[in-house]
Amino acid sequence: MLWSDGDEATIATGAIALAKRFQGRAVGLVVRPPAGEFMPTGDFGMALSQDYIEKMQADAAQRALRHRHAFEAAVAAAGLSAHPAPGEAGAEYLEQDGAASTVIGTVGRVFDLLVIAKPQPKRSAETEILFETALFETGRPVLMLPEGVAAPKPGGVVAIAWNGSEETARTIALGLPLLAGADRVVVMEADGFGVPGPTAEDVAEYLSAHGFATQVRHLTGISAAEDAGAAFLREAATIGADLMIKGAYTQSRIRQLIFGGATRHILTNAGLPVLFAH
């Protein structure tokens, strides 16, 4: 689990619930960036006062303490141990100093799943940086939880935002454990939008071979990538989805930042858990 301000309870509770579900290990990771001696501004540097550096360090320590308290409270409520017996779920808290991209990119590659809060760039740029670092630097799937929303449980409805891409195909494969026990898996396809590839019916056939009860929903009237993201969210709400699976950034990230896109729209507006991979 990767932290940012304001999401402590959501992330701790969600990740620990998933650890219990899969008899796994939940690790709360806090990355503390080192306070540098200068900040680059164009071709020059701006010196930071010692007082400012000390304030940055104190703020980081306070945030880490908040995260630790939230983690320990969730662990206690779930009855987990740092030293579980074989076959039981466990939990561990970890703090590391360094650049977030380096630490998360290194540590995250040896976990099955990264759990992170929905980015809130208006609150803090850190939230979006954490998400994109987890997505692009680890090679692992990322489960995004909106604030106050629980992690998906066995059963319920899983919606797949299918667009024919290898990113979404990879996300489905990585997300098969989360589909286990689903009452229904609905493959949504925005007609006339996507990339050349298998159809929603092909995906449903593949999932049926894995034993899932599947349905296909074709969404019409889609004219742009952002519209496809909105249509996927509307359909997910209509069918009462508890989880969405979405390949991230089939279009380039830079293009989506400038022109919008399905991933960008879902990141901004999702009210349900979304599993992403790239």
Tab-separated table of C-alpha atoms in Angstrom:
chain	number	residue	atom	x	y	z
A	1	MET	CA	0.000	0.000	0.000
A	2	LEU	CA	1.269	3.466	-0.914
A	3	TRP	CA	0.213	6.469	1.108
A	4	SER	CA	-0.731	10.056	0.472
A	5	ASP	CA	-2.363	12.606	2.744
A	6	GLY	CA	-6.020	12.059	3.559
A	7	ASP	CA	-6.337	8.434	2.473
A	8	GLU	CA	-4.841	6.683	5.495
A	9	ALA	CA	-7.904	4.735	6.654
A	10	THR	CA	-9.077	3.844	3.131
A	11	ILE	CA	-5.745	2.400	2.046
A	12	ALA	CA	-4.896	0.626	5.299
A	13	THR	CA	-8.313	-1.006	5.629
A	14	GLY	CA	-8.512	-1.931	1.946
A	15	ALA	CA	-5.063	-3.472	1.640
A	16	ILE	CA	-5.405	-5.423	4.876
A	17	ALA	CA	-8.810	-6.757	3.803
A	18	LEU	CA	-7.209	-8.052	0.598
A	19	ALA	CA	-4.360	-9.639	2.563
A	20	LYS	CA	-6.908	-11.511	4.683
A	21	ARG	CA	-8.867	-12.556	1.596
A	22	PHE	CA	-5.811	-14.110	-0.049
A	23	GLN	CA	-3.881	-15.163	3.088
A	24	GLY	CA	-1.174	-12.760	1.982
A	25	ARG	CA	0.983	-10.041	3.490
A	26	ALA	CA	0.054	-6.359	3.535
A	27	VAL	CA	2.989	-3.949	3.642
A	28	GLY	CA	2.445	-0.268	4.342
A	29	LEU	CA	5.190	1.633	2.507
A	30	VAL	CA	6.090	5.243	3.245
A	31	VAL	CA	8.772	6.913	1.129
A	32	ARG	CA	10.459	9.919	2.711
A	33	PRO	CA	12.220	12.087	0.111
A	34	PRO	CA	15.546	13.433	1.359
A	35	ALA	CA	15.614	17.199	1.835
A	36	GLY	CA	18.080	18.510	-0.761
A	37	GLU	CA	20.431	21.422	-0.392
A	38	PHE	CA	19.009	23.227	-3.405
A	39	MET	CA	16.009	23.222	-5.685
A	40	PRO	CA	16.519	23.498	-9.471
A	41	THR	CA	14.827	26.430	-11.171
A	42	GLY	CA	15.600	26.535	-14.870
A	43	ASP	CA	19.362	26.548	-15.435
A	44	PHE	CA	20.118	27.619	-11.890
A	45	GLY	CA	19.505	26.467	-8.349
A	46	MET	CA	17.681	28.092	-5.472
A	47	ALA	CA	19.284	27.601	-2.082
A	48	LEU	CA	17.021	26.386	0.716
A	49	SER	CA	17.450	27.695	4.222
A	50	GLN	CA	18.240	25.284	7.020
A	51	ASP	CA	14.955	26.242	8.698
A	52	TYR	CA	13.021	25.274	5.574
A	53	ILE	CA	14.843	21.964	5.257
A	54	GLU	CA	14.134	21.184	8.910
A	55	LYS	CA	10.446	22.032	8.407
A	56	MET	CA	10.269	19.681	5.415
A	57	GLN	CA	11.832	16.924	7.482
A	58	ALA	CA	9.457	17.562	10.397
A	59	ASP	CA	6.407	17.522	8.096
A	60	ALA	CA	7.557	14.228	6.560
A	61	ALA	CA	8.007	12.720	10.014
A	62	GLN	CA	4.500	13.819	11.050
A	63	ARG	CA	2.972	12.323	7.906
A	64	ALA	CA	4.802	9.058	8.468
A	65	LEU	CA	3.498	8.968	12.046
A	66	ARG	CA	-0.101	9.486	10.851
A	67	HIS	CA	0.284	6.698	8.326
A	68	ARG	CA	1.783	4.374	10.927
A	69	HIS	CA	-1.060	5.026	13.379
A	70	ALA	CA	-3.662	4.337	10.670
A	71	PHE	CA	-1.846	1.169	9.663
A	72	GLU	CA	-1.527	-0.125	13.224
A	73	ALA	CA	-5.200	0.613	13.921
A	74	ALA	CA	-6.296	-1.305	10.813
A	75	VAL	CA	-3.973	-4.211	11.640
A	76	ALA	CA	-5.339	-4.403	15.185
A	77	ALA	CA	-8.947	-4.262	13.961
A	78	ALA	CA	-8.255	-7.104	11.515
A	79	GLY	CA	-6.352	-9.180	14.055
A	80	LEU	CA	-3.257	-9.548	11.878
A	81	SER	CA	0.278	-10.197	13.070
A	82	ALA	CA	3.703	-9.142	11.826
A	83	HIS	CA	4.763	-12.775	12.325
A	84	PRO	CA	1.823	-14.868	11.094
A	85	ALA	CA	1.658	-18.633	11.191
A	86	PRO	CA	1.989	-20.436	7.840
A	87	GLY	CA	-1.139	-19.959	5.751
A	88	GLU	CA	-2.289	-16.903	7.706
A	89	ALA	CA	-2.373	-13.279	6.592
A	90	GLY	CA	0.175	-10.868	8.011
A	91	ALA	CA	1.073	-7.189	7.962
A	92	GLU	CA	4.255	-5.127	8.054
A	93	TYR	CA	5.022	-1.399	8.105
A	94	LEU	CA	7.998	-0.108	6.131
A	95	GLU	CA	9.607	3.334	5.884
A	96	GLN	CA	12.362	4.084	3.390
A	97	ASP	CA	14.265	7.236	2.519
A	98	GLY	CA	14.884	8.114	-1.104
A	99	ALA	CA	13.270	9.271	-4.329
A	100	ALA	CA	9.745	7.881	-4.675
A	101	SER	CA	10.321	6.643	-8.236
A	102	THR	CA	13.387	4.682	-7.157
A	103	VAL	CA	11.997	3.211	-3.941
A	104	ILE	CA	8.531	2.361	-5.248
A	105	GLY	CA	9.914	1.087	-8.538
A	106	THR	CA	12.278	-1.227	-6.680
A	107	VAL	CA	10.123	-2.398	-3.784
A	108	GLY	CA	6.878	-2.649	-5.762
A	109	ARG	CA	8.214	-5.139	-8.296
A	110	VAL	CA	8.194	-7.981	-5.774
A	111	PHE	CA	4.546	-7.639	-4.737
A	112	ASP	CA	1.453	-9.056	-6.417
A	113	LEU	CA	-0.597	-5.882	-6.123
A	114	LEU	CA	-0.128	-2.222	-5.212
A	115	VAL	CA	-3.027	-0.488	-3.446
A	116	ILE	CA	-3.193	3.277	-3.744
A	117	ALA	CA	-5.704	6.068	-3.262
A	118	LYS	CA	-7.477	7.778	-6.113
A	119	PRO	CA	-5.249	10.681	-7.204
A	120	GLN	CA	-6.401	14.073	-5.905
A	121	PRO	CA	-4.144	16.577	-7.721
A	122	LYS	CA	-6.094	19.574	-6.360
A	123	ARG	CA	-5.251	18.407	-2.841
A	124	SER	CA	-1.660	17.378	-3.475
A	125	ALA	CA	0.480	16.701	-6.545
A	126	GLU	CA	1.959	13.807	-4.581
A	127	THR	CA	-1.144	11.680	-5.126
A	128	GLU	CA	-0.778	11.644	-8.912
A	129	ILE	CA	2.985	11.140	-8.730
A	130	LEU	CA	2.505	8.094	-6.498
A	131	PHE	CA	-0.068	6.581	-8.847
A	132	GLU	CA	1.975	7.052	-12.014
A	133	THR	CA	5.167	5.827	-10.363
A	134	ALA	CA	3.391	2.689	-9.187
A	135	LEU	CA	1.874	2.158	-12.635
A	136	PHE	CA	4.932	2.783	-14.807
A	137	GLU	CA	7.877	1.784	-12.619
A	138	THR	CA	6.841	-1.533	-11.060
A	139	GLY	CA	5.314	-3.683	-13.798
A	140	ARG	CA	2.630	-4.689	-11.305
A	141	PRO	CA	-1.144	-4.067	-11.253
A	142	VAL	CA	-2.382	-1.075	-9.270
A	143	LEU	CA	-5.694	-1.085	-7.397
A	144	MET	CA	-7.013	2.458	-7.016
A	145	LEU	CA	-9.428	3.075	-4.143
A	146	PRO	CA	-11.485	6.287	-3.986
A	147	GLU	CA	-11.501	7.824	-0.527
A	148	GLY	CA	-13.915	6.033	1.800
A	149	VAL	CA	-14.533	3.141	-0.637
A	150	ALA	CA	-13.820	-0.410	0.527
A	151	ALA	CA	-11.668	-2.895	-1.358
A	152	PRO	CA	-13.630	-5.353	-3.534
A	153	LYS	CA	-14.893	-8.462	-1.770
A	154	PRO	CA	-15.643	-11.919	-3.197
A	155	GLY	CA	-18.917	-11.975	-5.087
A	156	GLY	CA	-20.562	-8.961	-6.639
A	157	VAL	CA	-20.172	-7.600	-10.149
A	158	VAL	CA	-16.902	-6.919	-11.974
A	159	ALA	CA	-16.938	-4.602	-15.003
A	160	ILE	CA	-14.206	-4.797	-17.641
A	161	ALA	CA	-13.615	-1.688	-19.775
A	162	TRP	CA	-12.519	-3.503	-22.925
A	163	ASN	CA	-10.920	-1.639	-25.830
A	164	GLY	CA	-9.050	-4.399	-27.665
A	165	SER	CA	-5.654	-3.377	-26.292
A	166	GLU	CA	-2.758	-5.378	-24.903
A	167	GLU	CA	-2.822	-3.128	-21.808
A	168	THR	CA	-6.348	-4.227	-20.945
A	169	ALA	CA	-5.606	-7.864	-21.842
A	170	ARG	CA	-2.659	-7.771	-19.436
A	171	THR	CA	-4.779	-6.162	-16.713
A	172	ILE	CA	-7.429	-8.871	-17.048
A	173	ALA	CA	-4.814	-11.613	-16.731
A	174	LEU	CA	-3.225	-9.972	-13.691
A	175	GLY	CA	-6.655	-9.404	-12.156
A	176	LEU	CA	-7.975	-12.961	-12.411
A	177	PRO	CA	-7.558	-13.569	-8.649
A	178	LEU	CA	-9.797	-10.559	-7.942
A	179	LEU	CA	-12.435	-11.985	-10.290
A	180	ALA	CA	-12.562	-15.241	-8.346
A	181	GLY	CA	-15.975	-15.683	-6.766
A	182	ALA	CA	-17.602	-12.872	-8.750
A	183	ASP	CA	-21.316	-13.351	-9.273
A	184	ARG	CA	-21.034	-11.797	-12.723
A	185	VAL	CA	-18.337	-10.373	-14.998
A	186	VAL	CA	-19.573	-7.820	-17.526
A	187	VAL	CA	-17.355	-7.039	-20.516
A	188	MET	CA	-18.119	-3.508	-21.704
A	189	GLU	CA	-17.057	-2.378	-25.170
A	190	ALA	CA	-17.465	1.100	-26.639
A	191	ASP	CA	-18.558	0.386	-30.201
A	192	GLY	CA	-16.515	2.201	-32.818
A	193	PHE	CA	-13.847	3.147	-30.325
A	194	GLY	CA	-10.696	1.281	-29.341
A	195	VAL	CA	-7.810	-0.405	-31.097
A	196	PRO	CA	-7.772	-3.418	-33.432
A	197	GLY	CA	-7.970	-6.563	-31.366
A	198	PRO	CA	-10.264	-9.225	-29.941
A	199	THR	CA	-13.911	-8.341	-29.457
A	200	ALA	CA	-15.811	-8.212	-26.188
A	201	GLU	CA	-17.350	-11.550	-27.160
A	202	ASP	CA	-13.860	-13.036	-27.482
A	203	VAL	CA	-13.002	-11.799	-23.990
A	204	ALA	CA	-16.237	-13.200	-22.584
A	205	GLU	CA	-15.469	-16.578	-24.154
A	206	TYR	CA	-11.983	-16.529	-22.617
A	207	LEU	CA	-13.376	-15.723	-19.173
A	208	SER	CA	-16.120	-18.336	-19.518
A	209	ALA	CA	-13.391	-20.920	-20.094
A	210	HIS	CA	-12.049	-19.882	-16.689
A	211	GLY	CA	-15.462	-20.589	-15.171
A	212	PHE	CA	-16.772	-17.028	-14.842
A	213	ALA	CA	-20.392	-16.095	-15.527
A	214	THR	CA	-19.989	-13.426	-18.201
A	215	GLN	CA	-22.099	-10.916	-20.092
A	216	VAL	CA	-21.290	-8.440	-22.865
A	217	ARG	CA	-22.505	-4.847	-23.013
A	218	HIS	CA	-21.970	-2.772	-26.167
A	219	LEU	CA	-21.928	0.979	-25.533
A	220	THR	CA	-22.990	3.119	-28.485
A	221	GLY	CA	-22.717	6.767	-29.448
A	222	ILE	CA	-19.069	7.110	-28.403
A	223	SER	CA	-17.228	9.855	-30.285
A	224	ALA	CA	-14.052	10.478	-28.255
A	225	ALA	CA	-11.777	8.800	-25.733
A	226	GLU	CA	-13.020	10.890	-22.828
A	227	ASP	CA	-16.597	10.012	-23.812
A	228	ALA	CA	-15.639	6.329	-23.673
A	229	GLY	CA	-14.366	6.772	-20.112
A	230	ALA	CA	-17.618	8.451	-19.107
A	231	ALA	CA	-19.653	5.719	-20.810
A	232	PHE	CA	-17.721	2.985	-19.006
A	233	LEU	CA	-18.375	4.654	-15.636
A	234	ARG	CA	-22.085	5.136	-16.395
A	235	GLU	CA	-22.495	1.510	-17.410
A	236	ALA	CA	-20.563	0.334	-14.353
A	237	ALA	CA	-22.968	2.304	-12.169
A	238	THR	CA	-25.992	0.926	-14.042
A	239	ILE	CA	-24.967	-2.694	-13.487
A	240	GLY	CA	-23.938	-2.077	-9.876
A	241	ALA	CA	-20.270	-2.933	-10.421
A	242	ASP	CA	-18.094	-3.380	-7.343
A	243	LEU	CA	-14.829	-3.300	-9.315
A	244	MET	CA	-13.698	-2.081	-12.733
A	245	ILE	CA	-10.748	-3.482	-14.675
A	246	LYS	CA	-9.082	-1.063	-17.097
A	247	GLY	CA	-5.836	-1.095	-19.037
A	248	ALA	CA	-4.098	2.223	-18.413
A	249	TYR	CA	-2.971	4.667	-21.084
A	250	THR	CA	-3.568	2.796	-24.342
A	251	GLN	CA	-3.017	6.270	-25.781
A	252	SER	CA	0.171	7.943	-24.596
A	253	ARG	CA	0.084	9.561	-21.174
A	254	ILE	CA	1.183	12.923	-22.617
A	255	ARG	CA	-1.590	12.852	-25.218
A	256	GLN	CA	-4.159	12.107	-22.506
A	257	LEU	CA	-2.849	14.937	-20.331
A	258	ILE	CA	-3.335	17.352	-23.239
A	259	PHE	CA	-6.449	16.044	-24.967
A	260	GLY	CA	-8.073	13.851	-22.338
A	261	GLY	CA	-8.760	10.143	-22.630
A	262	ALA	CA	-10.589	7.218	-21.083
A	263	THR	CA	-7.920	6.505	-18.462
A	264	ARG	CA	-7.666	10.166	-17.485
A	265	HIS	CA	-11.458	10.488	-17.193
A	266	ILE	CA	-11.781	7.358	-15.056
A	267	LEU	CA	-8.884	8.430	-12.815
A	268	THR	CA	-10.601	11.741	-12.194
A	269	ASN	CA	-14.198	10.591	-11.823
A	270	ALA	CA	-14.320	6.965	-10.647
A	271	GLY	CA	-16.367	6.283	-7.542
A	272	LEU	CA	-15.560	2.566	-7.404
A	273	PRO	CA	-12.312	0.582	-7.099
A	274	VAL	CA	-10.437	0.305	-10.395
A	275	LEU	CA	-7.650	-2.142	-11.221
A	276	PHE	CA	-5.124	-0.654	-13.646
A	277	ALA	CA	-2.025	-2.015	-15.363
A	278	HIS	CA	0.090	-0.759	-18.243
